[in-house]
XYZ file of C-alpha atoms in Angstrom:
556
model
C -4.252 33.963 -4.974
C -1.623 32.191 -4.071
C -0.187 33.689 -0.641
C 2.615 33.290 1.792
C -0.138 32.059 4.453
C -0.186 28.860 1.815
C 3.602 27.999 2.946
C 2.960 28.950 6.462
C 0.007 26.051 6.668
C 1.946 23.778 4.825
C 4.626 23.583 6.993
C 2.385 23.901 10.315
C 0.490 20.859 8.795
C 3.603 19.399 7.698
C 5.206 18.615 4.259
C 7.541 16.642 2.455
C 11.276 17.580 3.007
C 11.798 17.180 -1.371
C 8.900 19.477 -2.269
C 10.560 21.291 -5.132
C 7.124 24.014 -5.201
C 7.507 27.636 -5.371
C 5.507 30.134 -3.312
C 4.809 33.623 -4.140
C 2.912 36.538 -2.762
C 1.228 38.071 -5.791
C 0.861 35.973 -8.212
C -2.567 35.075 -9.669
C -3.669 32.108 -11.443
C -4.750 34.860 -14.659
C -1.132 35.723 -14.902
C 0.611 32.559 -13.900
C -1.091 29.870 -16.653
C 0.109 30.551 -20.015
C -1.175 27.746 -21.681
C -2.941 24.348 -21.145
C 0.246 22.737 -20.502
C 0.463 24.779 -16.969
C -2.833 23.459 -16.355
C -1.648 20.191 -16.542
C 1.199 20.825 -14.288
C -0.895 22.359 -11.691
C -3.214 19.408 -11.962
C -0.345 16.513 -11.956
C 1.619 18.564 -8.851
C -0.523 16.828 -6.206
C -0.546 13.281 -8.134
C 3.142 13.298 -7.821
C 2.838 13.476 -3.981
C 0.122 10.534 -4.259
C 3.332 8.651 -5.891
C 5.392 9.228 -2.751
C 2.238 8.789 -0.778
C 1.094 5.514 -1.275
C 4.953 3.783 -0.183
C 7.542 4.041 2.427
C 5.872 5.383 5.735
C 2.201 4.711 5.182
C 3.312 0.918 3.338
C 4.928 0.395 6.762
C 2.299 1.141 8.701
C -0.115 -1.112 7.208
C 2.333 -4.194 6.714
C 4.719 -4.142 9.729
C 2.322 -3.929 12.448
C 0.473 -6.614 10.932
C 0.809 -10.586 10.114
C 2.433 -10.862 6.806
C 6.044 -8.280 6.774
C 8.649 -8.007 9.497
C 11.916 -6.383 9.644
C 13.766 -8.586 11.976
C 17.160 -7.372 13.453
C 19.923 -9.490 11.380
C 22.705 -9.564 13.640
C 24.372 -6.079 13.707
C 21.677 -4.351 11.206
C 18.397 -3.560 11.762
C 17.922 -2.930 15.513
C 17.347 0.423 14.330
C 16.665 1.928 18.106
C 14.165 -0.641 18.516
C 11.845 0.675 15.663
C 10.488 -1.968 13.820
C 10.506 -4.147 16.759
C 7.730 -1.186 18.478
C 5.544 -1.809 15.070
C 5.568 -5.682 15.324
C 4.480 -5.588 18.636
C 2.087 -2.689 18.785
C 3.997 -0.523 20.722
C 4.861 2.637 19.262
C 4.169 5.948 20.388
C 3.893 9.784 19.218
C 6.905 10.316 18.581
C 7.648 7.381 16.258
C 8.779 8.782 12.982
C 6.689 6.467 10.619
C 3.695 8.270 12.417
C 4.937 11.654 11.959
C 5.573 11.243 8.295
C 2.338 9.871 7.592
C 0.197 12.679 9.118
C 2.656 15.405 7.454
C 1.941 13.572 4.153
C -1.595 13.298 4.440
C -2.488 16.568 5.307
C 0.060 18.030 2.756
C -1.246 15.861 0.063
C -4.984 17.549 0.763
C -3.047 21.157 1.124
C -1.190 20.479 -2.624
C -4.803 19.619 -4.235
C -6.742 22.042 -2.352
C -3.521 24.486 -4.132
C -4.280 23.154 -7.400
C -8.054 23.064 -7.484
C -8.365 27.013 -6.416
C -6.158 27.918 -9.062
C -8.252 25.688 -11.993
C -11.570 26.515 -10.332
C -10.488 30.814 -11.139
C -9.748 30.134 -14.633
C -11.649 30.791 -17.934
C -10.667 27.293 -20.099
C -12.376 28.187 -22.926
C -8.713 31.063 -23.164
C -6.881 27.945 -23.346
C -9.198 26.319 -26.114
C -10.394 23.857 -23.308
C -13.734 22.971 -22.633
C -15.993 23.278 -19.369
C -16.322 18.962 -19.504
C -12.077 19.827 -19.302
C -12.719 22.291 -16.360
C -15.048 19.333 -14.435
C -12.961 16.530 -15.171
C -10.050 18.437 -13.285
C -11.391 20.117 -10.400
C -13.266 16.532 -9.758
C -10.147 14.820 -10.051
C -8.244 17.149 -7.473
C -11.743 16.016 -5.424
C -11.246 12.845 -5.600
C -7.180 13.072 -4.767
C -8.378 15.224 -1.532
C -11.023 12.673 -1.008
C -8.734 9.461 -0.808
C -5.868 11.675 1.674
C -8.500 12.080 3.580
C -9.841 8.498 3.766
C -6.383 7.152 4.289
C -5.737 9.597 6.977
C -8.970 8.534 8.677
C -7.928 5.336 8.586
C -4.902 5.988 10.457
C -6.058 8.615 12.650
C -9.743 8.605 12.878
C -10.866 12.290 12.728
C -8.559 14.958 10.892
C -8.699 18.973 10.262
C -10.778 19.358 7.334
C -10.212 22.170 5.676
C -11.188 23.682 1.868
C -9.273 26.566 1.715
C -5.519 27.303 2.582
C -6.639 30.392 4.651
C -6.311 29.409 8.146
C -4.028 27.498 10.395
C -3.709 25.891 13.635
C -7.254 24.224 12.909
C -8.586 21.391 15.613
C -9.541 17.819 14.537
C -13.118 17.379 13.562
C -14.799 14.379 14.169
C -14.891 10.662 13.440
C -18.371 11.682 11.462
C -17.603 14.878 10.562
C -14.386 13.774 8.171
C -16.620 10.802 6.999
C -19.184 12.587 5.909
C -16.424 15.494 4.205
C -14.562 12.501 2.167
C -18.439 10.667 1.511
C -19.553 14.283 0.201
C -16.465 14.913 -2.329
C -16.535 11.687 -3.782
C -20.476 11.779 -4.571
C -19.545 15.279 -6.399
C -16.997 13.702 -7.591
C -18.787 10.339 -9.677
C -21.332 12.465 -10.880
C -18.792 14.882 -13.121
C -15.901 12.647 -13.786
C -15.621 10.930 -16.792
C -15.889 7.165 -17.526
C -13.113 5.182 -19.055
C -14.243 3.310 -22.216
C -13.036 0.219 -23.996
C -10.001 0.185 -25.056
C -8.236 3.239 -23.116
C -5.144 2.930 -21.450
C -4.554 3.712 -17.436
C -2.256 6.337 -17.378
C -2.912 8.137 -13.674
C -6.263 10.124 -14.648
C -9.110 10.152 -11.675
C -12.154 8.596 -13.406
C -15.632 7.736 -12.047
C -14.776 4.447 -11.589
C -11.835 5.290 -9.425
C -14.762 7.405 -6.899
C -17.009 4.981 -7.272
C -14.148 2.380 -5.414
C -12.984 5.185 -2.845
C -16.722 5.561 -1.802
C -17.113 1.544 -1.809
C -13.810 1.649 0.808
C -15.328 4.438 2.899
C -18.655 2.224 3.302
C -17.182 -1.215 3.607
C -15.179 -0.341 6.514
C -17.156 2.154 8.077
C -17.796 -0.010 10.984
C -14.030 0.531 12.127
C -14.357 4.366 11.066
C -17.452 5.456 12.678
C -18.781 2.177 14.594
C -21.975 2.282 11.882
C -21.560 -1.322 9.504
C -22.280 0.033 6.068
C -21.812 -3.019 4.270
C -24.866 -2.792 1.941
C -24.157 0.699 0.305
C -20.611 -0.518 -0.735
C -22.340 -4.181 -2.377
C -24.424 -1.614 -4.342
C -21.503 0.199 -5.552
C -19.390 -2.746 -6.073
C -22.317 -4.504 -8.192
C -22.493 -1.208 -10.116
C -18.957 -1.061 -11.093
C -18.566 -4.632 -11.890
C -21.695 -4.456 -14.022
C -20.005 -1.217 -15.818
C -22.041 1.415 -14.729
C -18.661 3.288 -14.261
C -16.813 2.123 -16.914
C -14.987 -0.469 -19.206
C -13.172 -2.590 -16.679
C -12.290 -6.415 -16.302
C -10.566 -8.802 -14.470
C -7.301 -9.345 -15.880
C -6.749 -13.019 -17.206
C -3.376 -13.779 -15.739
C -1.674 -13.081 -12.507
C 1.184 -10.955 -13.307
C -1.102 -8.729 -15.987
C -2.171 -5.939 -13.186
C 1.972 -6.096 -11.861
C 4.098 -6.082 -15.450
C 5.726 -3.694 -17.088
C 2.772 -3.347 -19.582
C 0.419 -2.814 -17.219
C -1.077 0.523 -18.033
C -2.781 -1.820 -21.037
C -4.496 -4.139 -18.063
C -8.386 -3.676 -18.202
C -8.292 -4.514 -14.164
C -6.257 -1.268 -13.501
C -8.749 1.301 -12.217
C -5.904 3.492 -11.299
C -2.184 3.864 -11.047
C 0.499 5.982 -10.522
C 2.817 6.154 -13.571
C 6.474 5.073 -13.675
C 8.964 5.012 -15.762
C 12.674 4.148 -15.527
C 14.401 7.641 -14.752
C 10.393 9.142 -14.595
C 9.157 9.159 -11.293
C 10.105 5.064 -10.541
C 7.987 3.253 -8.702
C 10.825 1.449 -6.506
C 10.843 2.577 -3.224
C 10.834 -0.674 -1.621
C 13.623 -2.069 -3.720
C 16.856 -1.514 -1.135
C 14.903 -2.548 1.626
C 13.278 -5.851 0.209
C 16.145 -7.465 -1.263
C 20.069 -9.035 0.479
C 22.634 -7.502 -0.633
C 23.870 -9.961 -3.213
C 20.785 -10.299 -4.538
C 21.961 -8.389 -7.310
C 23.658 -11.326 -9.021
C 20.771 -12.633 -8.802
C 18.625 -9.986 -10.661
C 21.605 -9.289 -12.460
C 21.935 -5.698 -12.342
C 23.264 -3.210 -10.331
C 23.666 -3.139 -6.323
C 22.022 -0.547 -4.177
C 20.237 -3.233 -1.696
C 20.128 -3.392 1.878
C 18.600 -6.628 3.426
C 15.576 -5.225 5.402
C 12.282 -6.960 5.313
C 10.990 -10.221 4.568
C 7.561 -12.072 5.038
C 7.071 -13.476 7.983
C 7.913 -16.851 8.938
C 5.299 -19.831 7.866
C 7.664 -22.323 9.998
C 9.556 -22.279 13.267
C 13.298 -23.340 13.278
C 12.304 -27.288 13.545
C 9.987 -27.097 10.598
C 6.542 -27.011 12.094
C 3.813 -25.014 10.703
C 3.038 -21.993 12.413
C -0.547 -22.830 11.130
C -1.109 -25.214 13.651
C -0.781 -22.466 16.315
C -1.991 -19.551 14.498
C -4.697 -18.762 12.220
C -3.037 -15.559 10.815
C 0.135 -14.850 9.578
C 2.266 -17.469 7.474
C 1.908 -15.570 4.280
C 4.020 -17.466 2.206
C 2.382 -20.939 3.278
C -1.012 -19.361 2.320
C -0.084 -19.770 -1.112
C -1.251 -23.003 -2.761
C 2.331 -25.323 -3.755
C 0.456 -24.911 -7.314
C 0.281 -21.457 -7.220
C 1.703 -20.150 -10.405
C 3.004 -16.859 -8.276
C 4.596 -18.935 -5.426
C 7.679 -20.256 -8.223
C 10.669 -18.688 -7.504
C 11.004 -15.431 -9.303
C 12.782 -15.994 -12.595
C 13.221 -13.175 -15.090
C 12.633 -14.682 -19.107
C 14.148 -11.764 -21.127
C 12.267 -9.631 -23.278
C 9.762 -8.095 -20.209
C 8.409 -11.784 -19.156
C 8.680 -14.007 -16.009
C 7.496 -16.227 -13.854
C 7.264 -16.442 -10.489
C 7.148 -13.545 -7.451
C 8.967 -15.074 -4.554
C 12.882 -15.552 -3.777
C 13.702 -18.053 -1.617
C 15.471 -21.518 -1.456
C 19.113 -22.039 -2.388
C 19.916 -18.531 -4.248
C 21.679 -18.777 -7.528
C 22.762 -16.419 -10.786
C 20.787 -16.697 -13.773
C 23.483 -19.117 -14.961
C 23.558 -21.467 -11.670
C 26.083 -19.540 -9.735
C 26.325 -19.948 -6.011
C 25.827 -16.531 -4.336
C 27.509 -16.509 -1.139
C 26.504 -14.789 1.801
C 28.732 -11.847 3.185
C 27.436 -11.791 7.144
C 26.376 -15.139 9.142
C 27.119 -17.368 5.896
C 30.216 -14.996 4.655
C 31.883 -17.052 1.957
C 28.957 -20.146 2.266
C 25.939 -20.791 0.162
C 23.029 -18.375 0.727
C 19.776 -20.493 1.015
C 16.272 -18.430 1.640
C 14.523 -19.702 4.706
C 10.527 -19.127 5.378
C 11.693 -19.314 9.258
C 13.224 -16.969 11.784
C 15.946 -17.866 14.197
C 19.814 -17.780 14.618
C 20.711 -20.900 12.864
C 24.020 -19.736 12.254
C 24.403 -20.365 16.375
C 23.611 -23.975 16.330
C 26.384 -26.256 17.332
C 29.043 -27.686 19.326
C 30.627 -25.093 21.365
C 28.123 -22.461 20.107
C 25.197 -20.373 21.438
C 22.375 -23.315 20.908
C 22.984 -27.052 20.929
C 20.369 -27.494 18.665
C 17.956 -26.253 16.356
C 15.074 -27.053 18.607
C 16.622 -24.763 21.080
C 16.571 -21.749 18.693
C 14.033 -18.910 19.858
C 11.692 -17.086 16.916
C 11.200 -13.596 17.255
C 12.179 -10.391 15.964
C 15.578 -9.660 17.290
C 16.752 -13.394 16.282
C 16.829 -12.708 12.539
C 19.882 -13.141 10.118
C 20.778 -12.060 6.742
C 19.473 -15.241 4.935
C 16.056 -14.967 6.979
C 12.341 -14.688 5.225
C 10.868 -15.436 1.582
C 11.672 -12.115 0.061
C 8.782 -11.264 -2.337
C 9.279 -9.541 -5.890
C 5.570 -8.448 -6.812
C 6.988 -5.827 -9.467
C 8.740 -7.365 -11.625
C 13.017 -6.782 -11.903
C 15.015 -7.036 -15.197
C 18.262 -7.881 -15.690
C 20.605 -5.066 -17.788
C 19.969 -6.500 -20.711
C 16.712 -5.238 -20.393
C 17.327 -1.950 -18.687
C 15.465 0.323 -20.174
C 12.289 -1.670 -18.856
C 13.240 -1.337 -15.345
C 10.254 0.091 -13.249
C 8.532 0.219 -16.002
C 5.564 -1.301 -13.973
C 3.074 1.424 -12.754
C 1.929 1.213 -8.891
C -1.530 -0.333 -9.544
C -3.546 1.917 -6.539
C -6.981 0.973 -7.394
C -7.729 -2.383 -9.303
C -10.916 -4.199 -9.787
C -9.959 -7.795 -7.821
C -11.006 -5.142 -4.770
C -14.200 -4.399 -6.355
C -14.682 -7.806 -6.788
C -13.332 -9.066 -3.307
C -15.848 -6.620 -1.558
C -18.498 -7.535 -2.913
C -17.648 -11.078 -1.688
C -17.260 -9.789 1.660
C -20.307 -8.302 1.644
C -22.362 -11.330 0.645
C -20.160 -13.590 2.739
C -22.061 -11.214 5.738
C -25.149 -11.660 4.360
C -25.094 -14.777 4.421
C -24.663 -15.778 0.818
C -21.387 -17.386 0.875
C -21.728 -19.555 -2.120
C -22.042 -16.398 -4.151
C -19.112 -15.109 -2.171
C -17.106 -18.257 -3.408
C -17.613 -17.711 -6.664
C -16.146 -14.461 -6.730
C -13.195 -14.978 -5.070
C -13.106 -18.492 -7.283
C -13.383 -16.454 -10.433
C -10.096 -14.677 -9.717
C -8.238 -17.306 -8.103
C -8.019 -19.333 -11.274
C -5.751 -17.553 -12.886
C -3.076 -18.488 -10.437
C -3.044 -21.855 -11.656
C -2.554 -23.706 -14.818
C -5.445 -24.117 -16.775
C -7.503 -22.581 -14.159
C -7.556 -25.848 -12.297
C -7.582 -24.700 -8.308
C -6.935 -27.601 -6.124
C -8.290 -25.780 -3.521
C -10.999 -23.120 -4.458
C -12.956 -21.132 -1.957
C -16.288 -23.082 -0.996
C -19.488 -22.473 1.253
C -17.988 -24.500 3.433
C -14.822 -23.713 3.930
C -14.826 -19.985 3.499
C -15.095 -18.070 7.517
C -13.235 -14.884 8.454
C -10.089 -16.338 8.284
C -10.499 -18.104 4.976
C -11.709 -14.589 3.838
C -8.651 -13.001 4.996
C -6.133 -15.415 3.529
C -7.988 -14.612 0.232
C -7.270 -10.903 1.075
C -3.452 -11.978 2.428
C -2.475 -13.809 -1.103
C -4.236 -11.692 -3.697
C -3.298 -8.133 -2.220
C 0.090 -9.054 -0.669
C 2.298 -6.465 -0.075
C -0.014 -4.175 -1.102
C -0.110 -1.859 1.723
C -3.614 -2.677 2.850
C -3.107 -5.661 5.452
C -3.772 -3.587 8.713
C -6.721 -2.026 7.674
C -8.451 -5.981 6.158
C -7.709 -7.027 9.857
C -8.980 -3.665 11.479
C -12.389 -4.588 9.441
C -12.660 -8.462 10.903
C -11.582 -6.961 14.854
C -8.282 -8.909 14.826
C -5.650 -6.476 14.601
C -5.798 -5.700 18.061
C -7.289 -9.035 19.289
C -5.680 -12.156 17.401
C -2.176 -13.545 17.747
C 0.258 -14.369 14.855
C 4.122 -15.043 14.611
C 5.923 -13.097 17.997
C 2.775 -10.764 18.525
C 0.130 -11.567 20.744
C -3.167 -9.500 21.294
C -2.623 -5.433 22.160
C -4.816 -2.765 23.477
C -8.052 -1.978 21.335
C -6.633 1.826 21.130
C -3.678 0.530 18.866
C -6.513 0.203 15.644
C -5.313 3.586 15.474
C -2.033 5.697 15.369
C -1.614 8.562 17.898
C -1.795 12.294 16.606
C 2.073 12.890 16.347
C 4.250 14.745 19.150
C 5.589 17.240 16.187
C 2.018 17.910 14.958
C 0.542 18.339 18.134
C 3.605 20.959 19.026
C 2.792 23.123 16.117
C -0.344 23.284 16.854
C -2.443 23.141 20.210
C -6.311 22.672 18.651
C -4.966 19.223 18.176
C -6.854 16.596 20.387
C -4.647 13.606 21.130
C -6.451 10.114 20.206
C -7.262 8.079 23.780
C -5.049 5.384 25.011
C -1.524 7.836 24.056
């Protein structure tokens, strides 16, 4: 039944401020579901939230406090109290709001399945001329959405209140273990009563075995960082098993851009995605923040854009490589010069492009200058892969030279960073096609690269090579890579890059450096190492306020 008590623990838990969801006192599932399409609704409620979910506070945990985004301060924007700055350099705190509105949306993502699946598990489907296999596939898909809130909040958090009813309130954290072994139990249920996808069928946001099968691999292949145990050969095993099909029709995709376009619920590589659709539920949260101002012209379409983040830089202000001083970081100089997806991003017509990077001088699709309208107000805007006030260099200015110009966060300006443009933008010619890309959550290049991984720590890392090798050539013509992965050449870092290029900006980047014990320990651009308790985010002041069961993680 649902019950007032269901509100109450949302909102001790913590919830999103939009959630349109109505609460009542007496009303049963029997008398509430009318037809199969309310038992759809019930069951797509808590995917919906998954959509909001996987961007905007939870993206920014995993990409600003690690070696590939930044959100410098540009002058007189983006200071922001200090805020991104605290990410960059590891020094954020309980109260940070990124923090808070992660654990809110994790534990309110489990409390909206946990809603759904009692109400499906009390109904008779055979009333609504559905079948028991119907029944299974939902309740198992609601499993499987509680499953993966619960493995992304252990990844942030370590151990979280598990709970499987909305019942009680004000529960205590349970363990590292404990919350391992809760997500590790649903998604076993989970594989063995969810259907398989066969040949043919498009990826339109339905749970499948496969989709488990992957969860579970990510639960074992960084268990190490979860609950200090390396698990390493149960997720080869289920990464052999799923690339050999034993969950399901899937294959790599033979270009690039085929897992990113706006046609990419037809992908076989897609294990799963959230839907979007322009004016549905978009998938274009990042797009004010990613993009200058007058980068509009450049898309050519409408404005809305606010000149946030960038990748990091690959060179200081003089031009030298921060490769020569850093292993990590330099995101943009990770890609090969050949790289099909390092051209600048240039939209065809008609839903193709090339390309997924802006930066260089910046021009309309017809060869107009854009000007800038802060530093370079009036002047040519030219994309730079460095960070530093260049705009300051000169005679009777700040610097005398550009070898005097410092890097780091609070030295940015409005032309500063490659800006990256991994779903693709169409001009309004093409309007209707705009976010027409689905968020591609799940997608077998991971299957693929974890299995590498895994052999790469075995030893094997020939056979490592050639998996990583069999995806990298389609990032260059013909499938000619002038510099494929190689027993020789492939260590941790090499393993990373391979991780940096292929998943970029794909909110994963903290927890691949989590897994090699360099997110607390290596140095990249304007970070150096930080204290082994920042691999994971404090227990927020607001949750812990609400509710005094809640053990604070060490080191806050």
């Amino acid at each position: 039944m649902k019950k007032i008590i269901l509100l109450l623990t949302i909102l001790l838990l913590g919830a999103c401020t939009n959630l349109d969801q109505n609460f009542y006192d007496r009303v049963t599932p029997e008398t509430f579901f009318k037809s199969a399409k309310d038992i759809k609704a019930a069951l797509y409620r808590p995917f919906t939230h998954a959509r909001w979910y996987l961007g905007e506070d939870r993206w920014n945990l995993q990409e600003y406090t690690a070696d590939q985004f930044a959100i410098t301060t540009k002058g007189r924007h983006w200071y922001n109290g200090g805020e991104n700055e605290r990410y960059h350099y590891h020094r954020w705190t309980p109260d940070d709001g990124w923090v808070w509105g992660t654990w809110r949306g994790t534990l309110m993502g489990i409390a909206l399945a946990l809603d759904a699946k009692s109400d499906l598990e009390k109904l008779d489907y055979t009333k609504f001329a559905l079948t028991q296999a119907d029944k299974d596939d939902h309740v198992n898909q609601l499993n499987t959405l509680i499953a993966f809130f619960y493995l992304r909040g252990l990844d942030y958090f370590g151990g979280l209140p598990v709970f499987t009813s909305l019942e009680g309130e004000s529960l205590p954290r349970k363990t590292d273990l404990e919350t391992f072994t809760h997500i590790e139990t649903l998604l076993k249920e989970a594989i063995q009563k969810l259907p398989k996808k066969k040949a043919g069928d498009k990826e339109e946001g339905a749970l499948r075995q496969a989709a488990a099968a992957t969860l579970l691999a990510r639960l074992y292949f960084n268990a190490e960082a979860y609950i200090n145990k390396p698990m390493f050969a149960e997720a080869k095993k289920l990464c052999q098993d799923i690339l050999a099909k034993q969950y399901g029709e899937y294959s790599l995709d033979p270009t690039w851009f085929g897992m990113h376009t706006f046609t990419n619920d037809k992908s076989p590589e897609i294990i799963w995605s959230i839907p979007s659709e322009f004016n549905k539920l978009q998938y274009d949260w990042f797009f004010s923040v990613f993009y200058h101002y007058n980068t509009a012209k450049y898309f050519d379409i409408d404005g809305g854009l606010n000149n946030g983040a960038h990748l990091q830089p690959s060179l200081t202000p003089t031009g030298t490589p921060y490769s020569a001083q850093y292993k990590l970081g330099s995101p943009f100089e990770k890609f090969n010069n050949a790289d099909l997806r390092k051209k600048p991003y240039k939209y065809l017509g008609g839903g193709k492009y090339e390309g997924m990077f802006i930066y260089g001088p910046h021009l309309t699709p017809a060869g107009e200058v854009i000007v800038g309208g802060e530093e370079y107000k009036n002047l040519p805007m030219v994309f730079v892969d460095q960070v530093g006030r260049f705009s300051e260099v000169g005679p009777g200015k700040r610097y005398a030279s550009i070898a005097d110009l410092p890097s780091k966060m609070s030295e940015g300006e409005e032309n500063t960073g490659v800006r990256i443009v991994k779903v693709p933008i169409p001009n309004n010619t093409d309007k209707t096609l705009r976010w027409g890309p689905d968020n591609p959550a799940i997608r077998l290049t991971e299957v693929q690269y974890m299995l590498a991984e895994c052999l790469m720590r075995e030893g094997d890392k020939g056979g490592a090579a050639t998996l990583i090798n069999a995806v990298r050539k389609r990032n260059f013509t013909g499938g000619v890579d002038p510099d494929p992965v190689t027993a020789a050449n492939l260590d941790d870092y090499r393993m990373l890059a391979e991780w940096g290029t292929e998943f970029l900006a794909e909110g994963r980047r903290r927890t691949d450096l989590i897994r090699w014990k360099k997110f607390t320990s290596d140095s990249w651009w304007d970070h150096t190492p930080s204290d082994a308790h920042y691999n994971r985010f404090p227990v927020p002041t607001q949750a812990i306020s609400g509710n005094n069961n809640l053990k604070q993680n060490d080191g806050y």
